[in-house]
Amino acid sequence: QYDDWLVNLMTHEYTHILHTDNISGIPALINAIIGKQWSPNQVQPRFILEGLAVYEETLHTRGGRLRSSMWDMYLRGDALAGSLLTLDQLCNGPNRWPHGNLWYLYGSCLMQFVADRHGADRLAALSREYGSMTVPWQLNRAARRTIGHGWEDLYDAWRADTATRYRRQRAAITAEGLVEGAALTAQGEYVRNPRFLPDGTLLYESADGRSQQQLRSLPPSALAAGAPRAEPRSLAWTGNASGFAVVDADTLVVSDVAPYRHVHFYHDLHRWSLRRGDDGAVSLAERARISQGWRAQQPDVSPDGDHVAYTVNHRGTTALFEMSLTDRAPRAVFRPRRYEQVYAPRYAPDGRTVAFSWWRRGGRRDIALWHRDTGEVELVTDDVALDLSPAWSPDGRYLLWSSDRTGVSNVYAREVATGRTWQVTNVLGGAFQPVVSPDGNTLVYVGYSARGFDLHR
């Protein structure tokens, strides 16, 4: 959530400098003698250090994580699951989703709560007060002197306010009528990039936090209405996959990291040949590297099975590329302005158009179409919402994507012939990366809960 990534970064890190360098009193006197060795603010809990920096990155820019619907979704998931952290858990950093983001997430929301209730100047006063303390770790004493309340009281008030706010939001969404899919997986952490094989087998990337990242599969029977949840099968391990595409029933094109010139690790394209066991389960038979040092990510294969569209980042700008698997001659087909980003290209079923998500200057993230015959780029959406992960129905009649235009990310559909657009899902968590089954009857998307991301049908 940014309109200028570098300004957001500099604001966040400069806040750390101003905060930890706020030293006065006896600590400043000792530092004047022995050099800068004593910074009281440096030993505050991480939720204060990082929370303050995220709060300031939001206050002083038009972006920032406190304006992010994804950030809000993380906290909403915890609140609605009744799993908001206690203060002692937050200070120590529990090993659960979303891991290190917890300090940033809870801390920034708490700082915003303190600023809204007691004034933003109290945060600066707290930095000055704690930076002058001779004896460290007097957290509550410093907070009472500057804010009027200790951290335990402030945190309890924030937790109660947060839980109430999200219960109201849940009631409002539920009143509109929930439209949520049944869960296909229950692992949490990271599940992403679902794609169908022609026979209806569902493949996806999985990182469960306990084992190496891998591609997993679910059989077509798992998508039947009322079917019990199936156990996913491991297809193959990956290094750090960044998307894959289906060529045919037996072949994938996968973007994965690989060594380049013995020193670097870049994302490159690989051809995976598949085989099936007697039970129909899919596994990897052979893999072959297609590119060398291309930084190629998020591939998609055209209906003719030969052309591949993918993204390449070079010096901060991401362009749309295309190549033929036959001659393997890459060409840039759309280069946006400097520092703009192109994501997740998807061929239309007729092969004439490629849809993608496009981050543009000013912080807009929209769905666009590249027309292969003319080279022209056409915007489908043009608004302040975060529009992500386009996909097509198999017959080409509908274009789908994920958008947070209501404050909660949901799947939207657009009828190509008429332009009629509507909201498909209405979920409490979030709905991302839609994909439609080959028979056109089932929508699968990546949904969110307090445990992380999972597939839903």
Tab-separated table of C-alpha atoms in Angstrom:
chain	number	residue	atom	x	y	z
A	1	GLN	CA	0.000	0.000	0.000
A	2	TYR	CA	2.136	2.842	-1.281
A	3	ASP	CA	2.190	5.616	-3.806
A	4	ASP	CA	5.996	5.822	-3.685
A	5	TRP	CA	7.734	2.732	-2.326
A	6	LEU	CA	11.027	4.507	-1.606
A	7	VAL	CA	9.341	7.322	0.340
A	8	ASN	CA	7.507	4.748	2.463
A	9	LEU	CA	10.756	2.894	3.133
A	10	MET	CA	12.731	6.021	4.000
A	11	THR	CA	9.980	7.329	6.287
A	12	HIS	CA	9.834	4.015	8.159
A	13	GLU	CA	13.597	3.712	8.625
A	14	TYR	CA	14.114	7.403	9.415
A	15	THR	CA	11.572	7.015	12.200
A	16	HIS	CA	13.850	4.370	13.718
A	17	ILE	CA	16.766	6.808	13.564
A	18	LEU	CA	14.844	9.625	15.241
A	19	HIS	CA	13.355	7.284	17.843
A	20	THR	CA	16.464	5.401	18.930
A	21	ASP	CA	18.697	8.491	18.658
A	22	ASN	CA	16.458	10.409	21.069
A	23	ILE	CA	18.899	10.314	23.992
A	24	SER	CA	19.116	12.842	26.831
A	25	GLY	CA	19.878	13.124	30.567
A	26	ILE	CA	22.445	10.810	32.137
A	27	PRO	CA	22.562	8.443	29.105
A	28	ALA	CA	23.529	11.392	26.877
A	29	LEU	CA	26.172	12.492	29.379
A	30	ILE	CA	27.733	9.021	29.508
A	31	ASN	CA	27.657	8.771	25.707
A	32	ALA	CA	29.497	12.097	25.491
A	33	ILE	CA	32.340	10.504	27.455
A	34	ILE	CA	32.556	6.955	26.077
A	35	GLY	CA	30.899	7.338	22.682
A	36	LYS	CA	27.356	6.491	21.681
A	37	GLN	CA	26.895	3.187	23.490
A	38	TRP	CA	23.691	3.761	25.461
A	39	SER	CA	20.354	4.198	23.655
A	40	PRO	CA	17.460	3.530	26.071
A	41	ASN	CA	14.838	3.547	23.320
A	42	GLN	CA	16.716	0.784	21.524
A	43	VAL	CA	15.776	-1.750	24.217
A	44	GLN	CA	12.041	-1.137	24.084
A	45	PRO	CA	9.916	-4.106	22.925
A	46	ARG	CA	9.723	-4.650	19.178
A	47	PHE	CA	6.019	-3.817	19.070
A	48	ILE	CA	6.905	-0.264	20.152
A	49	LEU	CA	9.912	0.138	17.849
A	50	GLU	CA	8.256	-1.268	14.730
A	51	GLY	CA	4.748	-0.136	15.582
A	52	LEU	CA	5.866	3.468	15.801
A	53	ALA	CA	7.703	3.242	12.462
A	54	VAL	CA	4.657	1.771	10.669
A	55	TYR	CA	2.422	4.420	12.267
A	56	GLU	CA	4.746	7.183	11.019
A	57	GLU	CA	5.087	5.668	7.539
A	58	THR	CA	1.303	5.936	7.295
A	59	LEU	CA	1.022	9.381	8.885
A	60	HIS	CA	3.547	11.039	6.585
A	61	THR	CA	2.717	9.395	3.249
A	62	ARG	CA	-0.404	8.632	1.232
A	63	GLY	CA	0.259	4.924	1.666
A	64	GLY	CA	1.474	2.943	4.642
A	65	ARG	CA	0.403	-0.367	6.100
A	66	LEU	CA	-2.267	1.156	8.323
A	67	ARG	CA	-4.128	2.030	5.116
A	68	SER	CA	-3.729	-1.494	3.735
A	69	SER	CA	-6.765	-3.780	3.468
A	70	MET	CA	-4.349	-6.732	3.786
A	71	TRP	CA	-3.051	-5.361	7.115
A	72	ASP	CA	-6.620	-4.861	8.274
A	73	MET	CA	-7.466	-8.423	7.171
A	74	TYR	CA	-4.668	-9.890	9.285
A	75	LEU	CA	-5.963	-8.198	12.424
A	76	ARG	CA	-9.614	-8.896	11.585
A	77	GLY	CA	-8.799	-12.588	11.262
A	78	ASP	CA	-7.293	-12.694	14.761
A	79	ALA	CA	-10.139	-10.680	16.284
A	80	LEU	CA	-12.955	-12.756	14.784
A	81	ALA	CA	-11.194	-15.998	15.749
A	82	GLY	CA	-10.866	-14.803	19.344
A	83	SER	CA	-7.093	-15.090	19.099
A	84	LEU	CA	-5.885	-11.535	19.651
A	85	LEU	CA	-2.504	-11.718	21.349
A	86	THR	CA	-2.033	-10.813	24.983
A	87	LEU	CA	0.606	-8.207	25.773
A	88	ASP	CA	3.093	-10.723	27.168
A	89	GLN	CA	2.746	-12.848	24.014
A	90	LEU	CA	3.322	-9.799	21.827
A	91	CYS	CA	6.454	-8.798	23.749
A	92	ASN	CA	8.010	-12.234	23.244
A	93	GLY	CA	6.882	-12.913	19.680
A	94	PRO	CA	4.885	-16.146	19.361
A	95	ASN	CA	5.752	-18.606	16.614
A	96	ARG	CA	2.478	-18.407	14.760
A	97	TRP	CA	1.034	-16.686	11.732
A	98	PRO	CA	1.850	-13.990	10.666
A	99	HIS	CA	5.095	-14.451	12.598
A	100	GLY	CA	7.433	-11.431	12.571
A	101	ASN	CA	4.666	-9.241	11.169
A	102	LEU	CA	2.891	-9.462	14.528
A	103	TRP	CA	5.109	-6.773	16.071
A	104	TYR	CA	4.478	-4.463	13.115
A	105	LEU	CA	0.772	-5.252	12.885
A	106	TYR	CA	-0.267	-5.054	16.524
A	107	GLY	CA	2.238	-2.341	17.352
A	108	SER	CA	1.150	0.028	14.584
A	109	CYS	CA	-2.550	-0.415	15.369
A	110	LEU	CA	-1.839	0.179	19.060
A	111	MET	CA	0.162	3.339	18.277
A	112	GLN	CA	-2.681	4.630	16.135
A	113	PHE	CA	-5.111	3.915	18.992
A	114	VAL	CA	-2.906	5.856	21.449
A	115	ALA	CA	-2.549	8.760	19.016
A	116	ASP	CA	-6.312	8.893	18.347
A	117	ARG	CA	-7.236	8.710	22.040
A	118	HIS	CA	-4.463	10.759	23.629
A	119	GLY	CA	-2.794	12.727	20.815
A	120	ALA	CA	0.099	11.958	18.484
A	121	ASP	CA	2.352	14.277	20.493
A	122	ARG	CA	2.227	11.743	23.358
A	123	LEU	CA	4.212	9.289	21.270
A	124	ALA	CA	6.963	11.865	20.803
A	125	ALA	CA	6.843	12.690	24.506
A	126	LEU	CA	7.183	8.990	25.321
A	127	SER	CA	10.279	8.771	23.129
A	128	ARG	CA	11.866	11.715	24.929
A	129	GLU	CA	10.937	10.388	28.375
A	130	TYR	CA	12.240	6.871	27.815
A	131	GLY	CA	15.350	8.178	26.067
A	132	SER	CA	16.357	10.014	29.245
A	133	MET	CA	15.878	7.128	31.689
A	134	THR	CA	18.958	5.906	33.489
A	135	VAL	CA	17.433	2.552	34.438
A	136	PRO	CA	16.026	0.679	31.416
A	137	TRP	CA	12.754	-1.239	31.044
A	138	GLN	CA	10.592	1.199	33.011
A	139	LEU	CA	7.964	0.890	30.313
A	140	ASN	CA	4.859	1.525	32.377
A	141	ARG	CA	6.452	4.362	34.313
A	142	ALA	CA	7.364	6.199	31.106
A	143	ALA	CA	3.901	5.594	29.625
A	144	ARG	CA	2.104	6.844	32.743
A	145	ARG	CA	4.212	10.003	32.844
A	146	THR	CA	3.543	10.900	29.201
A	147	ILE	CA	0.273	9.247	28.193
A	148	GLY	CA	-1.424	8.949	31.570
A	149	HIS	CA	-1.829	5.154	31.450
A	150	GLY	CA	0.489	2.158	31.673
A	151	TRP	CA	0.931	-0.185	28.730
A	152	GLU	CA	-1.229	-2.921	30.266
A	153	ASP	CA	-4.198	-0.553	30.528
A	154	LEU	CA	-3.608	0.902	27.051
A	155	TYR	CA	-3.332	-2.544	25.491
A	156	ASP	CA	-6.442	-3.896	27.207
A	157	ALA	CA	-8.431	-0.880	26.018
A	158	TRP	CA	-7.132	-1.324	22.486
A	159	ARG	CA	-7.964	-5.050	22.443
A	160	ALA	CA	-11.521	-4.377	23.618
A	161	ASP	CA	-11.988	-1.597	21.056
A	162	THR	CA	-10.550	-3.768	18.263
A	163	ALA	CA	-12.744	-6.755	19.068
A	164	THR	CA	-15.853	-4.560	19.163
A	165	ARG	CA	-15.030	-2.871	15.862
A	166	TYR	CA	-14.563	-6.135	14.001
A	167	ARG	CA	-17.679	-7.707	15.502
A	168	ARG	CA	-19.621	-4.785	14.056
A	169	GLN	CA	-17.980	-5.269	10.689
A	170	ARG	CA	-18.806	-8.997	10.776
A	171	ALA	CA	-22.431	-8.175	11.559
A	172	ALA	CA	-22.603	-5.743	8.631
A	173	ILE	CA	-21.063	-8.227	6.166
A	174	THR	CA	-23.256	-11.066	7.425
A	175	ALA	CA	-26.360	-8.907	7.059
A	176	GLU	CA	-25.559	-8.521	3.360
A	177	GLY	CA	-25.445	-12.313	3.019
A	178	LEU	CA	-22.250	-14.329	3.210
A	179	VAL	CA	-21.064	-15.949	-0.003
A	180	GLU	CA	-18.101	-18.102	1.015
A	181	GLY	CA	-16.616	-21.266	-0.441
A	182	ALA	CA	-16.042	-24.557	1.348
A	183	ALA	CA	-12.437	-25.055	2.478
A	184	LEU	CA	-10.379	-27.439	0.349
A	185	THR	CA	-7.236	-27.188	2.505
A	186	ALA	CA	-6.626	-26.534	6.186
A	187	GLN	CA	-2.904	-25.909	6.458
A	188	GLY	CA	-2.832	-22.102	6.788
A	189	GLU	CA	0.393	-20.152	6.335
A	190	TYR	CA	0.896	-19.762	2.549
A	191	VAL	CA	-1.248	-21.396	-0.126
A	192	ARG	CA	-1.212	-19.657	-3.498
A	193	ASN	CA	-1.464	-19.837	-7.296
A	194	PRO	CA	-4.116	-22.535	-7.814
A	195	ARG	CA	-4.188	-23.901	-11.374
A	196	PHE	CA	-6.165	-26.711	-12.992
A	197	LEU	CA	-4.893	-29.522	-15.180
A	198	PRO	CA	-7.231	-30.387	-18.080
A	199	ASP	CA	-8.707	-33.350	-16.161
A	200	GLY	CA	-9.677	-31.150	-13.196
A	201	THR	CA	-6.724	-31.980	-10.935
A	202	LEU	CA	-5.938	-28.882	-8.874
A	203	LEU	CA	-2.304	-27.847	-8.370
A	204	TYR	CA	-1.083	-25.106	-6.055
A	205	GLU	CA	1.990	-23.736	-4.285
A	206	SER	CA	2.266	-24.556	-0.598
A	207	ALA	CA	4.489	-23.278	2.220
A	208	ASP	CA	3.165	-24.585	5.536
A	209	GLY	CA	5.913	-23.171	7.764
A	210	ARG	CA	7.175	-26.634	8.720
A	211	SER	CA	8.664	-27.973	5.488
A	212	GLN	CA	10.185	-26.788	2.238
A	213	GLN	CA	7.991	-24.991	-0.275
A	214	GLN	CA	6.397	-27.363	-2.755
A	215	LEU	CA	3.719	-27.875	-5.372
A	216	ARG	CA	0.790	-29.956	-4.155
A	217	SER	CA	-2.206	-31.497	-5.869
A	218	LEU	CA	-5.836	-32.290	-5.103
A	219	PRO	CA	-7.835	-34.819	-7.163
A	220	PRO	CA	-10.869	-33.730	-9.207
A	221	SER	CA	-13.148	-35.576	-6.743
A	222	ALA	CA	-12.167	-33.080	-4.021
A	223	LEU	CA	-14.113	-30.360	-5.841
A	224	ALA	CA	-17.428	-32.192	-5.959
A	225	ALA	CA	-20.215	-30.582	-3.947
A	226	GLY	CA	-20.382	-32.135	-0.499
A	227	ALA	CA	-17.166	-34.107	-0.994
A	228	PRO	CA	-15.097	-34.691	2.159
A	229	ARG	CA	-11.866	-32.764	2.406
A	230	ALA	CA	-9.141	-34.666	0.542
A	231	GLU	CA	-5.555	-35.059	1.680
A	232	PRO	CA	-3.245	-33.054	-0.623
A	233	ARG	CA	-0.449	-34.947	-2.383
A	234	SER	CA	3.056	-33.561	-2.794
A	235	LEU	CA	3.993	-33.061	-6.434
A	236	ALA	CA	7.586	-31.811	-6.014
A	237	TRP	CA	9.706	-29.542	-3.839
A	238	THR	CA	10.615	-26.070	-5.086
A	239	GLY	CA	13.310	-23.601	-4.120
A	240	ASN	CA	11.228	-20.435	-4.144
A	241	ALA	CA	8.567	-20.838	-6.805
A	242	SER	CA	6.949	-17.717	-8.211
A	243	GLY	CA	4.076	-19.045	-10.257
A	244	PHE	CA	3.543	-21.838	-12.736
A	245	ALA	CA	1.408	-22.516	-15.777
A	246	VAL	CA	-0.186	-25.553	-17.385
A	247	VAL	CA	0.951	-26.389	-20.918
A	248	ASP	CA	-1.043	-29.619	-21.255
A	249	ALA	CA	-2.050	-32.638	-19.185
A	250	ASP	CA	1.576	-33.718	-18.775
A	251	THR	CA	3.604	-30.494	-18.780
A	252	LEU	CA	4.058	-27.391	-16.625
A	253	VAL	CA	6.136	-24.251	-16.990
A	254	VAL	CA	7.388	-23.284	-13.528
A	255	SER	CA	9.207	-20.161	-12.341
A	256	ASP	CA	11.714	-21.190	-9.676
A	257	VAL	CA	15.060	-19.944	-8.387
A	258	ALA	CA	18.191	-21.470	-9.921
A	259	PRO	CA	21.922	-20.637	-9.833
A	260	TYR	CA	23.282	-18.305	-12.482
A	261	ARG	CA	27.011	-17.878	-13.189
A	262	HIS	CA	27.760	-19.857	-10.010
A	263	VAL	CA	27.044	-16.824	-7.794
A	264	HIS	CA	23.511	-15.511	-8.290
A	265	PHE	CA	20.139	-17.139	-7.766
A	266	TYR	CA	17.522	-15.811	-10.194
A	267	HIS	CA	14.000	-16.867	-11.029
A	268	ASP	CA	14.057	-18.776	-14.298
A	269	LEU	CA	11.567	-20.805	-16.303
A	270	HIS	CA	11.622	-24.595	-16.099
A	271	ARG	CA	9.686	-27.273	-17.968
A	272	TRP	CA	8.248	-29.959	-15.694
A	273	SER	CA	7.123	-33.251	-17.206
A	274	LEU	CA	4.477	-35.048	-15.156
A	275	ARG	CA	3.551	-38.689	-14.718
A	276	ARG	CA	0.578	-40.391	-13.100
A	277	GLY	CA	0.544	-43.305	-10.721
A	278	ASP	CA	-1.865	-46.209	-10.802
A	279	ASP	CA	-4.150	-44.268	-8.453
A	280	GLY	CA	-4.143	-41.257	-10.802
A	281	ALA	CA	-1.969	-39.129	-8.506
A	282	VAL	CA	0.340	-36.684	-10.282
A	283	SER	CA	4.081	-36.561	-9.631
A	284	LEU	CA	7.149	-35.017	-11.236
A	285	ALA	CA	8.902	-37.162	-13.851
A	286	GLU	CA	11.530	-34.759	-15.171
A	287	ARG	CA	12.475	-31.096	-15.069
A	288	ALA	CA	14.509	-29.084	-17.570
A	289	ARG	CA	15.649	-25.470	-17.398
A	290	ILE	CA	14.332	-23.205	-20.146
A	291	SER	CA	15.965	-19.848	-19.352
A	292	GLN	CA	19.250	-18.642	-17.838
A	293	GLY	CA	19.330	-15.540	-15.625
A	294	TRP	CA	16.134	-14.014	-16.999
A	295	ARG	CA	14.468	-13.096	-13.663
A	296	ALA	CA	11.304	-14.557	-15.191
A	297	GLN	CA	8.302	-14.882	-12.882
A	298	GLN	CA	4.555	-15.594	-12.915
A	299	PRO	CA	4.371	-17.417	-16.271
A	300	ASP	CA	1.222	-18.261	-18.185
A	301	VAL	CA	0.960	-20.383	-21.332
A	302	SER	CA	-1.181	-19.439	-24.332
A	303	PRO	CA	-3.939	-21.760	-25.600
A	304	ASP	CA	-1.693	-22.790	-28.505
A	305	GLY	CA	0.691	-24.348	-25.949
A	306	ASP	CA	3.703	-22.567	-27.387
A	307	HIS	CA	3.781	-18.944	-26.189
A	308	VAL	CA	4.576	-17.988	-22.594
A	309	ALA	CA	3.816	-14.616	-21.019
A	310	TYR	CA	5.751	-13.714	-17.889
A	311	THR	CA	7.088	-10.743	-15.916
A	312	VAL	CA	10.680	-9.511	-15.587
A	313	ASN	CA	11.892	-7.020	-12.972
A	314	HIS	CA	14.917	-4.926	-13.928
A	315	ARG	CA	16.167	-2.050	-11.790
A	316	GLY	CA	12.861	-1.577	-10.026
A	317	THR	CA	10.545	-1.731	-13.051
A	318	THR	CA	8.593	-4.860	-14.000
A	319	ALA	CA	7.737	-5.423	-17.659
A	320	LEU	CA	5.563	-7.929	-19.503
A	321	PHE	CA	7.487	-10.367	-21.706
A	322	GLU	CA	6.461	-13.083	-24.150
A	323	MET	CA	8.373	-15.848	-25.878
A	324	SER	CA	7.805	-18.958	-27.938
A	325	LEU	CA	8.798	-22.243	-26.353
A	326	THR	CA	9.944	-23.297	-29.810
A	327	ASP	CA	12.507	-20.582	-30.575
A	328	ARG	CA	12.953	-19.278	-26.978
A	329	ALA	CA	13.522	-15.697	-28.099
A	330	PRO	CA	12.155	-13.397	-25.360
A	331	ARG	CA	10.729	-10.004	-26.220
A	332	ALA	CA	9.295	-7.231	-24.062
A	333	VAL	CA	5.725	-6.637	-25.199
A	334	PHE	CA	4.816	-3.985	-22.626
A	335	ARG	CA	7.211	-1.781	-20.687
A	336	PRO	CA	5.437	0.532	-18.243
A	337	ARG	CA	6.904	3.778	-16.985
A	338	ARG	CA	9.918	3.640	-14.682
A	339	TYR	CA	9.254	1.950	-11.322
A	340	GLU	CA	5.807	0.736	-12.378
A	341	GLN	CA	4.975	-2.952	-11.904
A	342	VAL	CA	3.214	-5.638	-13.938
A	343	TYR	CA	1.870	-8.779	-12.237
A	344	ALA	CA	0.176	-12.096	-12.983
A	345	PRO	CA	-0.419	-12.199	-16.785
A	346	ARG	CA	-3.214	-14.508	-17.959
A	347	TYR	CA	-4.063	-15.391	-21.569
A	348	ALA	CA	-7.684	-15.233	-22.646
A	349	PRO	CA	-9.017	-18.583	-23.920
A	350	ASP	CA	-8.879	-17.314	-27.511
A	351	GLY	CA	-5.221	-16.343	-27.059
A	352	ARG	CA	-5.723	-12.833	-28.409
A	353	THR	CA	-5.564	-10.952	-25.112
A	354	VAL	CA	-3.460	-11.073	-21.937
A	355	ALA	CA	-4.939	-9.723	-18.705
A	356	PHE	CA	-2.614	-8.524	-15.940
A	357	SER	CA	-2.531	-6.477	-12.756
A	358	TRP	CA	-0.708	-3.166	-13.129
A	359	TRP	CA	0.668	-0.926	-10.361
A	360	ARG	CA	0.953	2.628	-11.656
A	361	ARG	CA	2.361	5.871	-10.342
A	362	GLY	CA	0.212	7.388	-7.654
A	363	GLY	CA	-0.504	4.062	-5.986
A	364	ARG	CA	-3.172	2.657	-8.326
A	365	ARG	CA	-3.295	-1.117	-8.867
A	366	ASP	CA	-5.675	-1.998	-11.689
A	367	ILE	CA	-6.571	-4.764	-14.122
A	368	ALA	CA	-5.447	-4.173	-17.703
A	369	LEU	CA	-5.506	-6.008	-21.043
A	370	TRP	CA	-2.678	-6.301	-23.560
A	371	HIS	CA	-4.023	-6.917	-27.062
A	372	ARG	CA	-1.561	-9.142	-28.909
A	373	ASP	CA	-2.582	-8.073	-32.416
A	374	THR	CA	-2.180	-4.324	-31.866
A	375	GLY	CA	0.119	-4.141	-28.837
A	376	GLU	CA	-2.311	-1.733	-27.164
A	377	VAL	CA	-2.978	-1.803	-23.410
A	378	GLU	CA	-6.503	-1.203	-22.164
A	379	LEU	CA	-7.524	-0.546	-18.555
A	380	VAL	CA	-10.405	-2.660	-17.225
A	381	THR	CA	-10.466	-0.935	-13.832
A	382	ASP	CA	-9.233	2.545	-12.950
A	383	ASP	CA	-9.807	3.253	-9.275
A	384	VAL	CA	-8.077	3.388	-5.887
A	385	ALA	CA	-8.904	-0.249	-5.057
A	386	LEU	CA	-6.263	-2.960	-5.001
A	387	ASP	CA	-7.190	-5.065	-8.059
A	388	LEU	CA	-5.232	-8.321	-8.230
A	389	SER	CA	-4.806	-11.690	-9.952
A	390	PRO	CA	-6.969	-11.709	-13.103
A	391	ALA	CA	-8.335	-15.001	-14.453
A	392	TRP	CA	-10.676	-16.044	-17.269
A	393	SER	CA	-13.546	-18.468	-17.378
A	394	PRO	CA	-12.763	-21.358	-19.777
A	395	ASP	CA	-15.250	-20.082	-22.361
A	396	GLY	CA	-13.778	-16.574	-22.256
A	397	ARG	CA	-17.103	-15.062	-21.312
A	398	TYR	CA	-15.975	-13.719	-17.935
A	399	LEU	CA	-12.888	-12.013	-16.550
A	400	LEU	CA	-12.425	-12.442	-12.802
A	401	TRP	CA	-10.101	-10.791	-10.299
A	402	SER	CA	-9.761	-9.913	-6.610
A	403	SER	CA	-10.485	-6.389	-5.353
A	404	ASP	CA	-10.654	-4.657	-1.972
A	405	ARG	CA	-13.019	-1.923	-3.176
A	406	THR	CA	-15.339	-2.534	-0.179
A	407	GLY	CA	-12.453	-2.677	2.304
A	408	VAL	CA	-12.499	-6.496	2.225
A	409	SER	CA	-10.898	-8.367	-0.674
A	410	ASN	CA	-13.456	-10.336	-2.701
A	411	VAL	CA	-13.702	-11.949	-6.123
A	412	TYR	CA	-15.329	-9.871	-8.853
A	413	ALA	CA	-16.455	-10.849	-12.345
A	414	ARG	CA	-16.910	-8.872	-15.551
A	415	GLU	CA	-18.897	-10.069	-18.531
A	416	VAL	CA	-16.552	-9.361	-21.425
A	417	ALA	CA	-19.229	-8.705	-24.037
A	418	THR	CA	-21.259	-6.200	-21.998
A	419	GLY	CA	-18.866	-4.871	-19.360
A	420	ARG	CA	-21.340	-5.776	-16.614
A	421	THR	CA	-19.353	-6.211	-13.374
A	422	TRP	CA	-20.459	-7.638	-10.044
A	423	GLN	CA	-19.151	-8.969	-6.749
A	424	VAL	CA	-19.050	-12.780	-6.702
A	425	THR	CA	-17.997	-13.577	-3.122
A	426	ASN	CA	-18.807	-11.853	0.155
A	427	VAL	CA	-16.393	-13.177	2.755
A	428	LEU	CA	-15.293	-12.206	6.248
A	429	GLY	CA	-11.579	-12.817	5.673
A	430	GLY	CA	-10.496	-12.233	2.096
A	431	ALA	CA	-10.732	-13.908	-1.321
A	432	PHE	CA	-7.808	-13.886	-3.757
A	433	GLN	CA	-6.436	-15.538	-6.930
A	434	PRO	CA	-9.648	-16.928	-8.453
A	435	VAL	CA	-9.498	-19.777	-10.953
A	436	VAL	CA	-12.343	-21.587	-12.728
A	437	SER	CA	-12.381	-25.344	-13.314
A	438	PRO	CA	-12.086	-26.639	-16.914
A	439	ASP	CA	-15.793	-27.554	-17.007
A	440	GLY	CA	-16.718	-24.024	-15.933
A	441	ASN	CA	-18.768	-25.209	-12.939
A	442	THR	CA	-16.470	-24.525	-9.983
A	443	LEU	CA	-14.694	-21.424	-8.733
A	444	VAL	CA	-11.631	-21.937	-6.543
A	445	TYR	CA	-10.023	-19.036	-4.692
A	446	VAL	CA	-7.428	-18.456	-1.984
A	447	GLY	CA	-9.221	-17.496	1.228
A	448	TYR	CA	-7.907	-16.071	4.489
A	449	SER	CA	-8.362	-16.946	8.167
A	450	ALA	CA	-6.380	-16.364	11.353
A	451	ARG	CA	-4.177	-19.337	10.400
A	452	GLY	CA	-3.197	-17.831	7.040
A	453	PHE	CA	-4.268	-18.741	3.511
A	454	ASP	CA	-6.134	-21.805	2.238
A	455	LEU	CA	-7.997	-22.926	-0.874
A	456	HIS	CA	-11.795	-22.672	-1.043
A	457	ARG	CA	-14.254	-23.925	-3.679
